[in-house]
JSON list of N, CA and C in Angstrom, two decimals:
[
{"chain": "A", "resi": 1, "resn": "UNK", "atom": "N", "xyz": [-2.96, 9.05, 20.09]},
{"chain": "A", "resi": 1, "resn": "UNK", "atom": "CA", "xyz": [-2.82, 8.80, 18.68]},
{"chain": "A", "resi": 1, "resn": "UNK", "atom": "C", "xyz": [-2.19, 10.00, 17.98]},
{"chain": "A", "resi": 2, "resn": "UNK", "atom": "N", "xyz": [-1.40, 9.72, 16.99]},
{"chain": "A", "resi": 2, "resn": "UNK", "atom": "CA", "xyz": [-0.64, 10.77, 16.31]},
{"chain": "A", "resi": 2, "resn": "UNK", "atom": "C", "xyz": [-1.34, 11.26, 15.04]},
{"chain": "A", "resi": 3, "resn": "UNK", "atom": "N", "xyz": [-1.30, 12.55, 14.87]},
{"chain": "A", "resi": 3, "resn": "UNK", "atom": "CA", "xyz": [-1.77, 13.15, 13.63]},
{"chain": "A", "resi": 3, "resn": "UNK", "atom": "C", "xyz": [-0.55, 13.72, 12.92]},
{"chain": "A", "resi": 4, "resn": "UNK", "atom": "N", "xyz": [-0.34, 13.29, 11.69]},
{"chain": "A", "resi": 4, "resn": "UNK", "atom": "CA", "xyz": [0.78, 13.80, 10.91]},
{"chain": "A", "resi": 4, "resn": "UNK", "atom": "C", "xyz": [0.25, 14.48, 9.66]},
{"chain": "A", "resi": 5, "resn": "UNK", "atom": "N", "xyz": [0.94, 15.51, 9.25]},
{"chain": "A", "resi": 5, "resn": "UNK", "atom": "CA", "xyz": [0.57, 16.20, 8.01]},
{"chain": "A", "resi": 5, "resn": "UNK", "atom": "C", "xyz": [1.76, 16.20, 7.07]},
{"chain": "A", "resi": 6, "resn": "UNK", "atom": "N", "xyz": [1.47, 16.04, 5.82]},
{"chain": "A", "resi": 6, "resn": "UNK", "atom": "CA", "xyz": [2.50, 16.11, 4.79]},
{"chain": "A", "resi": 6, "resn": "UNK", "atom": "C", "xyz": [2.02, 17.05, 3.69]},
{"chain": "A", "resi": 7, "resn": "UNK", "atom": "N", "xyz": [2.98, 17.65, 3.03]},
{"chain": "A", "resi": 7, "resn": "UNK", "atom": "CA", "xyz": [2.67, 18.59, 1.96]},
{"chain": "A", "resi": 7, "resn": "UNK", "atom": "C", "xyz": [3.61, 18.27, 0.81]},
{"chain": "A", "resi": 8, "resn": "UNK", "atom": "N", "xyz": [3.07, 18.23, -0.41]},
{"chain": "A", "resi": 8, "resn": "UNK", "atom": "CA", "xyz": [3.94, 18.01, -1.55]},
{"chain": "A", "resi": 8, "resn": "UNK", "atom": "C", "xyz": [3.41, 18.70, -2.79]},
{"chain": "A", "resi": 9, "resn": "UNK", "atom": "N", "xyz": [4.32, 18.93, -3.71]},
{"chain": "A", "resi": 9, "resn": "UNK", "atom": "CA", "xyz": [4.01, 19.53, -5.00]},
{"chain": "A", "resi": 9, "resn": "UNK", "atom": "C", "xyz": [3.89, 18.40, -6.01]},
{"chain": "A", "resi": 10, "resn": "UNK", "atom": "N", "xyz": [2.76, 18.32, -6.67]},
{"chain": "A", "resi": 10, "resn": "UNK", "atom": "CA", "xyz": [2.51, 17.29, -7.68]},
{"chain": "A", "resi": 10, "resn": "UNK", "atom": "C", "xyz": [2.48, 17.97, -9.05]},
{"chain": "A", "resi": 11, "resn": "UNK", "atom": "N", "xyz": [3.33, 17.50, -9.96]},
{"chain": "A", "resi": 11, "resn": "UNK", "atom": "CA", "xyz": [3.42, 18.10, -11.30]},
{"chain": "A", "resi": 11, "resn": "UNK", "atom": "C", "xyz": [3.16, 17.02, -12.34]},
{"chain": "A", "resi": 12, "resn": "UNK", "atom": "N", "xyz": [2.25, 17.30, -13.25]},
{"chain": "A", "resi": 12, "resn": "UNK", "atom": "CA", "xyz": [1.87, 16.33, -14.28]},
{"chain": "A", "resi": 12, "resn": "UNK", "atom": "C", "xyz": [2.35, 16.80, -15.65]},
{"chain": "A", "resi": 13, "resn": "UNK", "atom": "N", "xyz": [3.06, 15.90, -16.32]},
{"chain": "A", "resi": 13, "resn": "UNK", "atom": "CA", "xyz": [3.57, 16.14, -17.67]},
{"chain": "A", "resi": 13, "resn": "UNK", "atom": "C", "xyz": [2.90, 15.15, -18.62]},
{"chain": "A", "resi": 14, "resn": "UNK", "atom": "N", "xyz": [2.74, 15.54, -19.88]},
{"chain": "A", "resi": 14, "resn": "UNK", "atom": "CA", "xyz": [2.04, 14.70, -20.85]},
{"chain": "A", "resi": 14, "resn": "UNK", "atom": "C", "xyz": [2.89, 14.52, -22.10]},
{"chain": "A", "resi": 15, "resn": "UNK", "atom": "N", "xyz": [2.76, 13.34, -22.71]},
{"chain": "A", "resi": 15, "resn": "UNK", "atom": "CA", "xyz": [3.38, 13.06, -24.00]},
{"chain": "A", "resi": 15, "resn": "UNK", "atom": "C", "xyz": [2.33, 13.30, -25.08]},
{"chain": "A", "resi": 16, "resn": "UNK", "atom": "N", "xyz": [2.57, 14.27, -25.95]},
{"chain": "A", "resi": 16, "resn": "UNK", "atom": "CA", "xyz": [1.58, 14.57, -26.98]},
{"chain": "A", "resi": 16, "resn": "UNK", "atom": "C", "xyz": [1.44, 13.44, -28.00]},
{"chain": "A", "resi": 17, "resn": "UNK", "atom": "N", "xyz": [2.46, 12.59, -28.10]},
{"chain": "A", "resi": 17, "resn": "UNK", "atom": "CA", "xyz": [2.42, 11.52, -29.09]},
{"chain": "A", "resi": 17, "resn": "UNK", "atom": "C", "xyz": [1.33, 10.49, -28.82]},
{"chain": "A", "resi": 18, "resn": "UNK", "atom": "N", "xyz": [1.07, 10.21, -27.53]},
{"chain": "A", "resi": 18, "resn": "UNK", "atom": "CA", "xyz": [0.05, 9.20, -27.21]},
{"chain": "A", "resi": 18, "resn": "UNK", "atom": "C", "xyz": [-0.85, 9.57, -26.04]},
{"chain": "A", "resi": 19, "resn": "UNK", "atom": "N", "xyz": [-0.67, 10.75, -25.47]},
{"chain": "A", "resi": 19, "resn": "UNK", "atom": "CA", "xyz": [-1.52, 11.21, -24.38]},
{"chain": "A", "resi": 19, "resn": "UNK", "atom": "C", "xyz": [-1.19, 10.62, -23.01]},
{"chain": "A", "resi": 20, "resn": "UNK", "atom": "N", "xyz": [-0.16, 9.79, -22.93]},
{"chain": "A", "resi": 20, "resn": "UNK", "atom": "CA", "xyz": [0.22, 9.22, -21.65]},
{"chain": "A", "resi": 20, "resn": "UNK", "atom": "C", "xyz": [0.88, 10.30, -20.79]},
{"chain": "A", "resi": 21, "resn": "UNK", "atom": "N", "xyz": [0.96, 10.05, -19.49]},
{"chain": "A", "resi": 21, "resn": "UNK", "atom": "CA", "xyz": [1.44, 11.10, -18.60]},
{"chain": "A", "resi": 21, "resn": "UNK", "atom": "C", "xyz": [2.43, 10.57, -17.57]},
{"chain": "A", "resi": 22, "resn": "UNK", "atom": "N", "xyz": [3.11, 11.51, -16.94]},
{"chain": "A", "resi": 22, "resn": "UNK", "atom": "CA", "xyz": [4.07, 11.24, -15.89]},
{"chain": "A", "resi": 22, "resn": "UNK", "atom": "C", "xyz": [3.83, 12.27, -14.79]},
{"chain": "A", "resi": 23, "resn": "UNK", "atom": "N", "xyz": [3.75, 11.80, -13.55]},
{"chain": "A", "resi": 23, "resn": "UNK", "atom": "CA", "xyz": [3.56, 12.70, -12.41]},
{"chain": "A", "resi": 23, "resn": "UNK", "atom": "C", "xyz": [4.80, 12.63, -11.53]},
{"chain": "A", "resi": 24, "resn": "UNK", "atom": "N", "xyz": [5.29, 13.80, -11.19]},
{"chain": "A", "resi": 24, "resn": "UNK", "atom": "CA", "xyz": [6.42, 13.92, -10.28]},
{"chain": "A", "resi": 24, "resn": "UNK", "atom": "C", "xyz": [5.92, 14.62, -9.02]},
{"chain": "A", "resi": 25, "resn": "UNK", "atom": "N", "xyz": [6.25, 14.04, -7.86]},
{"chain": "A", "resi": 25, "resn": "UNK", "atom": "CA", "xyz": [5.86, 14.65, -6.59]},
{"chain": "A", "resi": 25, "resn": "UNK", "atom": "C", "xyz": [7.11, 15.00, -5.80]},
{"chain": "A", "resi": 26, "resn": "UNK", "atom": "N", "xyz": [7.15, 16.23, -5.32]},
{"chain": "A", "resi": 26, "resn": "UNK", "atom": "CA", "xyz": [8.27, 16.70, -4.50]},
{"chain": "A", "resi": 26, "resn": "UNK", "atom": "C", "xyz": [7.74, 17.06, -3.12]},
{"chain": "A", "resi": 27, "resn": "UNK", "atom": "N", "xyz": [8.38, 16.50, -2.10]},
{"chain": "A", "resi": 27, "resn": "UNK", "atom": "CA", "xyz": [7.94, 16.73, -0.72]},
{"chain": "A", "resi": 27, "resn": "UNK", "atom": "C", "xyz": [8.37, 18.11, -0.22]},
{"chain": "A", "resi": 28, "resn": "UNK", "atom": "N", "xyz": [7.57, 18.65, 0.65]},
{"chain": "A", "resi": 28, "resn": "UNK", "atom": "CA", "xyz": [7.86, 19.89, 1.37]},
{"chain": "A", "resi": 28, "resn": "UNK", "atom": "C", "xyz": [8.20, 21.08, 0.48]},
{"chain": "A", "resi": 29, "resn": "UNK", "atom": "N", "xyz": [7.28, 21.47, -0.41]},
{"chain": "A", "resi": 29, "resn": "UNK", "atom": "CA", "xyz": [7.55, 22.65, -1.24]},
{"chain": "A", "resi": 29, "resn": "UNK", "atom": "C", "xyz": [7.59, 23.92, -0.38]},
{"chain": "A", "resi": 30, "resn": "UNK", "atom": "N", "xyz": [8.29, 24.91, -0.88]},
{"chain": "A", "resi": 30, "resn": "UNK", "atom": "CA", "xyz": [8.35, 26.21, -0.17]},
{"chain": "A", "resi": 30, "resn": "UNK", "atom": "C", "xyz": [6.94, 26.78, 0.00]},
{"chain": "A", "resi": 31, "resn": "UNK", "atom": "N", "xyz": [6.74, 27.48, 1.08]},
{"chain": "A", "resi": 31, "resn": "UNK", "atom": "CA", "xyz": [5.44, 28.10, 1.34]},
{"chain": "A", "resi": 31, "resn": "UNK", "atom": "C", "xyz": [5.16, 29.26, 0.38]},
{"chain": "A", "resi": 32, "resn": "UNK", "atom": "N", "xyz": [6.20, 29.91, -0.10]},
{"chain": "A", "resi": 32, "resn": "UNK", "atom": "CA", "xyz": [6.01, 31.07, -0.98]},
{"chain": "A", "resi": 32, "resn": "UNK", "atom": "C", "xyz": [6.08, 30.72, -2.47]},
{"chain": "A", "resi": 33, "resn": "UNK", "atom": "N", "xyz": [5.96, 29.45, -2.80]},
{"chain": "A", "resi": 33, "resn": "UNK", "atom": "CA", "xyz": [6.03, 29.00, -4.19]},
{"chain": "A", "resi": 33, "resn": "UNK", "atom": "C", "xyz": [4.85, 29.56, -4.99]},
{"chain": "A", "resi": 34, "resn": "UNK", "atom": "N", "xyz": [5.13, 30.08, -6.17]},
{"chain": "A", "resi": 34, "resn": "UNK", "atom": "CA", "xyz": [4.08, 30.65, -7.02]},
{"chain": "A", "resi": 34, "resn": "UNK", "atom": "C", "xyz": [3.86, 29.78, -8.25]},
{"chain": "A", "resi": 35, "resn": "UNK", "atom": "N", "xyz": [2.74, 30.01, -8.91]},
{"chain": "A", "resi": 35, "resn": "UNK", "atom": "CA", "xyz": [2.43, 29.28, -10.14]},
{"chain": "A", "resi": 35, "resn": "UNK", "atom": "C", "xyz": [3.51, 29.54, -11.20]},
{"chain": "A", "resi": 36, "resn": "UNK", "atom": "N", "xyz": [4.00, 30.76, -11.26]},
{"chain": "A", "resi": 36, "resn": "UNK", "atom": "CA", "xyz": [5.05, 31.10, -12.22]},
{"chain": "A", "resi": 36, "resn": "UNK", "atom": "C", "xyz": [6.33, 30.33, -11.94]},
{"chain": "A", "resi": 37, "resn": "UNK", "atom": "N", "xyz": [6.70, 30.22, -10.65]},
{"chain": "A", "resi": 37, "resn": "UNK", "atom": "CA", "xyz": [7.88, 29.44, -10.28]},
{"chain": "A", "resi": 37, "resn": "UNK", "atom": "C", "xyz": [7.76, 28.00, -10.77]},
{"chain": "A", "resi": 38, "resn": "UNK", "atom": "N", "xyz": [6.61, 27.42, -10.54]},
{"chain": "A", "resi": 38, "resn": "UNK", "atom": "CA", "xyz": [6.39, 26.01, -10.91]},
{"chain": "A", "resi": 38, "resn": "UNK", "atom": "C", "xyz": [6.36, 25.86, -12.43]},
{"chain": "A", "resi": 39, "resn": "UNK", "atom": "N", "xyz": [5.69, 26.75, -13.13]},
{"chain": "A", "resi": 39, "resn": "UNK", "atom": "CA", "xyz": [5.65, 26.68, -14.60]},
{"chain": "A", "resi": 39, "resn": "UNK", "atom": "C", "xyz": [7.04, 26.80, -15.18]},
{"chain": "A", "resi": 40, "resn": "UNK", "atom": "N", "xyz": [7.84, 27.70, -14.66]},
{"chain": "A", "resi": 40, "resn": "UNK", "atom": "CA", "xyz": [9.21, 27.85, -15.15]},
{"chain": "A", "resi": 40, "resn": "UNK", "atom": "C", "xyz": [10.03, 26.60, -14.90]},
{"chain": "A", "resi": 41, "resn": "UNK", "atom": "N", "xyz": [9.88, 26.02, -13.71]},
{"chain": "A", "resi": 41, "resn": "UNK", "atom": "CA", "xyz": [10.59, 24.79, -13.39]},
{"chain": "A", "resi": 41, "resn": "UNK", "atom": "C", "xyz": [10.16, 23.65, -14.32]},
{"chain": "A", "resi": 42, "resn": "UNK", "atom": "N", "xyz": [8.86, 23.51, -14.51]},
{"chain": "A", "resi": 42, "resn": "UNK", "atom": "CA", "xyz": [8.35, 22.43, -15.36]},
{"chain": "A", "resi": 42, "resn": "UNK", "atom": "C", "xyz": [8.82, 22.60, -16.81]},
{"chain": "A", "resi": 43, "resn": "UNK", "atom": "N", "xyz": [8.88, 23.83, -17.28]},
{"chain": "A", "resi": 43, "resn": "UNK", "atom": "CA", "xyz": [9.39, 24.09, -18.63]},
{"chain": "A", "resi": 43, "resn": "UNK", "atom": "C", "xyz": [10.86, 23.70, -18.74]},
{"chain": "A", "resi": 44, "resn": "UNK", "atom": "N", "xyz": [11.62, 23.98, -17.70]},
{"chain": "A", "resi": 44, "resn": "UNK", "atom": "CA", "xyz": [13.03, 23.60, -17.68]},
{"chain": "A", "resi": 44, "resn": "UNK", "atom": "C", "xyz": [13.19, 22.08, -17.72]},
{"chain": "A", "resi": 45, "resn": "UNK", "atom": "N", "xyz": [12.35, 21.39, -16.98]},
{"chain": "A", "resi": 45, "resn": "UNK", "atom": "CA", "xyz": [12.39, 19.92, -16.98]},
{"chain": "A", "resi": 45, "resn": "UNK", "atom": "C", "xyz": [12.11, 19.40, -18.38]},
{"chain": "A", "resi": 46, "resn": "UNK", "atom": "N", "xyz": [11.09, 19.95, -19.03]},
{"chain": "A", "resi": 46, "resn": "UNK", "atom": "CA", "xyz": [10.75, 19.50, -20.38]},
{"chain": "A", "resi": 46, "resn": "UNK", "atom": "C", "xyz": [11.88, 19.76, -21.38]},
{"chain": "A", "resi": 47, "resn": "UNK", "atom": "N", "xyz": [12.52, 20.91, -21.26]},
{"chain": "A", "resi": 47, "resn": "UNK", "atom": "CA", "xyz": [13.58, 21.25, -22.22]},
{"chain": "A", "resi": 47, "resn": "UNK", "atom": "C", "xyz": [14.79, 20.33, -22.09]},
{"chain": "A", "resi": 48, "resn": "UNK", "atom": "N", "xyz": [14.89, 19.61, -20.97]},
{"chain": "A", "resi": 48, "resn": "UNK", "atom": "CA", "xyz": [16.01, 18.67, -20.78]},
{"chain": "A", "resi": 48, "resn": "UNK", "atom": "C", "xyz": [15.76, 17.32, -21.46]},
{"chain": "A", "resi": 49, "resn": "UNK", "atom": "N", "xyz": [14.52, 17.07, -21.89]},
{"chain": "A", "resi": 49, "resn": "UNK", "atom": "CA", "xyz": [14.15, 15.81, -22.55]},
{"chain": "A", "resi": 49, "resn": "UNK", "atom": "C", "xyz": [14.50, 14.59, -21.71]},
{"chain": "A", "resi": 50, "resn": "UNK", "atom": "N", "xyz": [14.26, 14.67, -20.41]},
{"chain": "A", "resi": 50, "resn": "UNK", "atom": "CA", "xyz": [14.58, 13.57, -19.50]},
{"chain": "A", "resi": 50, "resn": "UNK", "atom": "C", "xyz": [13.38, 12.73, -19.10]},
{"chain": "A", "resi": 51, "resn": "UNK", "atom": "N", "xyz": [12.17, 13.22, -19.30]},
{"chain": "A", "resi": 51, "resn": "UNK", "atom": "CA", "xyz": [10.99, 12.53, -18.80]},
{"chain": "A", "resi": 51, "resn": "UNK", "atom": "C", "xyz": [10.31, 11.68, -19.86]},
{"chain": "A", "resi": 52, "resn": "UNK", "atom": "N", "xyz": [10.18, 10.41, -19.53]},
{"chain": "A", "resi": 52, "resn": "UNK", "atom": "CA", "xyz": [9.45, 9.48, -20.37]},
{"chain": "A", "resi": 52, "resn": "UNK", "atom": "C", "xyz": [8.34, 8.84, -19.55]},
{"chain": "A", "resi": 53, "resn": "UNK", "atom": "N", "xyz": [7.24, 8.51, -20.18]},
{"chain": "A", "resi": 53, "resn": "UNK", "atom": "CA", "xyz": [6.14, 7.84, -19.49]},
{"chain": "A", "resi": 53, "resn": "UNK", "atom": "C", "xyz": [6.46, 6.36, -19.37]},
{"chain": "A", "resi": 54, "resn": "UNK", "atom": "N", "xyz": [5.62, 5.65, -18.63]},
{"chain": "A", "resi": 54, "resn": "UNK", "atom": "CA", "xyz": [5.82, 4.20, -18.49]},
{"chain": "A", "resi": 54, "resn": "UNK", "atom": "C", "xyz": [5.63, 3.48, -19.82]},
{"chain": "A", "resi": 55, "resn": "UNK", "atom": "N", "xyz": [4.99, 4.15, -20.77]},
{"chain": "A", "resi": 55, "resn": "UNK", "atom": "CA", "xyz": [4.81, 3.57, -22.11]},
{"chain": "A", "resi": 55, "resn": "UNK", "atom": "C", "xyz": [5.99, 3.89, -23.03]},
{"chain": "A", "resi": 56, "resn": "UNK", "atom": "N", "xyz": [6.96, 4.65, -22.54]},
{"chain": "A", "resi": 56, "resn": "UNK", "atom": "CA", "xyz": [8.15, 4.97, -23.31]},
{"chain": "A", "resi": 56, "resn": "UNK", "atom": "C", "xyz": [8.07, 6.23, -24.14]},
{"chain": "A", "resi": 57, "resn": "UNK", "atom": "N", "xyz": [6.98, 6.99, -24.00]},
{"chain": "A", "resi": 57, "resn": "UNK", "atom": "CA", "xyz": [6.82, 8.22, -24.77]},
{"chain": "A", "resi": 57, "resn": "UNK", "atom": "C", "xyz": [7.49, 9.39, -24.06]},
{"chain": "A", "resi": 58, "resn": "UNK", "atom": "N", "xyz": [8.12, 10.25, -24.82]},
{"chain": "A", "resi": 58, "resn": "UNK", "atom": "CA", "xyz": [8.77, 11.45, -24.28]},
{"chain": "A", "resi": 58, "resn": "UNK", "atom": "C", "xyz": [7.72, 12.47, -23.87]},
{"chain": "A", "resi": 59, "resn": "UNK", "atom": "N", "xyz": [7.80, 12.95, -22.63]},
{"chain": "A", "resi": 59, "resn": "UNK", "atom": "CA", "xyz": [6.90, 14.01, -22.17]},
{"chain": "A", "resi": 59, "resn": "UNK", "atom": "C", "xyz": [7.33, 15.33, -22.79]},
{"chain": "A", "resi": 60, "resn": "UNK", "atom": "N", "xyz": [6.39, 16.02, -23.42]},
{"chain": "A", "resi": 60, "resn": "UNK", "atom": "CA", "xyz": [6.73, 17.27, -24.09]},
{"chain": "A", "resi": 60, "resn": "UNK", "atom": "C", "xyz": [5.73, 18.39, -23.81]},
{"chain": "A", "resi": 61, "resn": "UNK", "atom": "N", "xyz": [4.81, 18.16, -22.86]},
{"chain": "A", "resi": 61, "resn": "UNK", "atom": "CA", "xyz": [3.83, 19.19, -22.51]},
{"chain": "A", "resi": 61, "resn": "UNK", "atom": "C", "xyz": [3.63, 19.23, -20.99]},
{"chain": "A", "resi": 62, "resn": "UNK", "atom": "N", "xyz": [3.43, 20.45, -20.50]},
{"chain": "A", "resi": 62, "resn": "UNK", "atom": "CA", "xyz": [3.06, 20.65, -19.09]},
{"chain": "A", "resi": 62, "resn": "UNK", "atom": "C", "xyz": [1.55, 20.52, -19.01]},
{"chain": "A", "resi": 63, "resn": "UNK", "atom": "N", "xyz": [1.06, 19.74, -18.06]},
{"chain": "A", "resi": 63, "resn": "UNK", "atom": "CA", "xyz": [-0.39, 19.59, -17.91]},
{"chain": "A", "resi": 63, "resn": "UNK", "atom": "C", "xyz": [-0.90, 20.37, -16.71]},
{"chain": "A", "resi": 64, "resn": "UNK", "atom": "N", "xyz": [-0.42, 20.04, -15.51]},
{"chain": "A", "resi": 64, "resn": "UNK", "atom": "CA", "xyz": [-0.96, 20.70, -14.33]},
{"chain": "A", "resi": 64, "resn": "UNK", "atom": "C", "xyz": [0.01, 20.57, -13.16]},
{"chain": "A", "resi": 65, "resn": "UNK", "atom": "N", "xyz": [-0.26, 21.36, -12.12]},
{"chain": "A", "resi": 65, "resn": "UNK", "atom": "CA", "xyz": [0.51, 21.30, -10.88]},
{"chain": "A", "resi": 65, "resn": "UNK", "atom": "C", "xyz": [-0.42, 21.60, -9.72]},
{"chain": "A", "resi": 66, "resn": "UNK", "atom": "N", "xyz": [-0.20, 20.90, -8.63]},
{"chain": "A", "resi": 66, "resn": "UNK", "atom": "CA", "xyz": [-1.02, 21.08, -7.43]},
{"chain": "A", "resi": 66, "resn": "UNK", "atom": "C", "xyz": [-0.13, 21.00, -6.20]},
{"chain": "A", "resi": 67, "resn": "UNK", "atom": "N", "xyz": [-0.46, 21.79, -5.19]},
{"chain": "A", "resi": 67, "resn": "UNK", "atom": "CA", "xyz": [0.15, 21.61, -3.88]},
{"chain": "A", "resi": 67, "resn": "UNK", "atom": "C", "xyz": [-0.89, 20.85, -3.06]},
{"chain": "A", "resi": 68, "resn": "UNK", "atom": "N", "xyz": [-0.48, 19.70, -2.55]},
{"chain": "A", "resi": 68, "resn": "UNK", "atom": "CA", "xyz": [-1.39, 18.83, -1.84]},
{"chain": "A", "resi": 68, "resn": "UNK", "atom": "C", "xyz": [-1.00, 18.77, -0.37]},
{"chain": "A", "resi": 69, "resn": "UNK", "atom": "N", "xyz": [-1.97, 19.06, 0.49]},
{"chain": "A", "resi": 69, "resn": "UNK", "atom": "CA", "xyz": [-1.80, 18.93, 1.94]},
{"chain": "A", "resi": 69, "resn": "UNK", "atom": "C", "xyz": [-2.55, 17.67, 2.36]},
{"chain": "A", "resi": 70, "resn": "UNK", "atom": "N", "xyz": [-1.86, 16.81, 3.07]},
{"chain": "A", "resi": 70, "resn": "UNK", "atom": "CA", "xyz": [-2.46, 15.55, 3.50]},
{"chain": "A", "resi": 70, "resn": "UNK", "atom": "C", "xyz": [-2.33, 15.40, 5.01]},
{"chain": "A", "resi": 71, "resn": "UNK", "atom": "N", "xyz": [-3.42, 15.04, 5.63]},
{"chain": "A", "resi": 71, "resn": "UNK", "atom": "CA", "xyz": [-3.43, 14.82, 7.07]},
{"chain": "A", "resi": 71, "resn": "UNK", "atom": "C", "xyz": [-3.73, 13.35, 7.33]},
{"chain": "A", "resi": 72, "resn": "UNK", "atom": "N", "xyz": [-2.93, 12.74, 8.19]},
{"chain": "A", "resi": 72, "resn": "UNK", "atom": "CA", "xyz": [-3.09, 11.33, 8.52]},
{"chain": "A", "resi": 72, "resn": "UNK", "atom": "C", "xyz": [-3.34, 11.22, 10.03]},
{"chain": "A", "resi": 73, "resn": "UNK", "atom": "N", "xyz": [-4.49, 10.70, 10.39]},
{"chain": "A", "resi": 73, "resn": "UNK", "atom": "CA", "xyz": [-4.85, 10.53, 11.79]},
{"chain": "A", "resi": 73, "resn": "UNK", "atom": "C", "xyz": [-4.76, 9.05, 12.14]},
{"chain": "A", "resi": 74, "resn": "UNK", "atom": "N", "xyz": [-3.70, 8.69, 12.83]},
{"chain": "A", "resi": 74, "resn": "UNK", "atom": "CA", "xyz": [-3.46, 7.29, 13.18]},
{"chain": "A", "resi": 74, "resn": "UNK", "atom": "C", "xyz": [-4.45, 6.84, 14.25]},
{"chain": "A", "resi": 75, "resn": "UNK", "atom": "N", "xyz": [-5.18, 5.77, 13.96]},
{"chain": "A", "resi": 75, "resn": "UNK", "atom": "CA", "xyz": [-6.13, 5.26, 14.92]},
{"chain": "A", "resi": 75, "resn": "UNK", "atom": "C", "xyz": [-5.47, 4.36, 15.95]},
{"chain": "A", "resi": 76, "resn": "UNK", "atom": "N", "xyz": [-4.58, 3.51, 15.49]},
{"chain": "A", "resi": 76, "resn": "UNK", "atom": "CA", "xyz": [-3.80, 2.69, 16.42]},
{"chain": "A", "resi": 76, "resn": "UNK", "atom": "C", "xyz": [-2.57, 2.16, 15.72]},
{"chain": "A", "resi": 77, "resn": "UNK", "atom": "N", "xyz": [-1.59, 1.79, 16.55]},
{"chain": "A", "resi": 77, "resn": "UNK", "atom": "CA", "xyz": [-0.35, 1.21, 16.07]},
{"chain": "A", "resi": 77, "resn": "UNK", "atom": "C", "xyz": [0.05, 0.13, 17.07]},
{"chain": "A", "resi": 78, "resn": "UNK", "atom": "N", "xyz": [-0.05, -1.11, 16.66]},
{"chain": "A", "resi": 78, "resn": "UNK", "atom": "CA", "xyz": [0.14, -2.22, 17.59]},
{"chain": "A", "resi": 78, "resn": "UNK", "atom": "C", "xyz": [1.61, -2.53, 17.88]},
{"chain": "A", "resi": 79, "resn": "UNK", "atom": "N", "xyz": [2.49, -2.09, 17.06]},
{"chain": "A", "resi": 79, "resn": "UNK", "atom": "CA", "xyz": [3.91, -2.40, 17.27]},
{"chain": "A", "resi": 79, "resn": "UNK", "atom": "C", "xyz": [4.70, -1.12, 17.44]}
]
């Protein structure tokens, strides 16, 4: 059975107008990524005014960022 691991950067943005949010996930972030790097990137994304929530509100605030490591242990695969 195969064990696979994945790692991604999850960034959450919020629309102050209604509190709705948008999450962007990027696969395989650099190992040396710092909180400052991510905050700067997220600020750049916000300044472009490109992110809207599913409710149509413009995201204008940085909420949070996480690096997530996920391990998947396959029990069986019939095909």
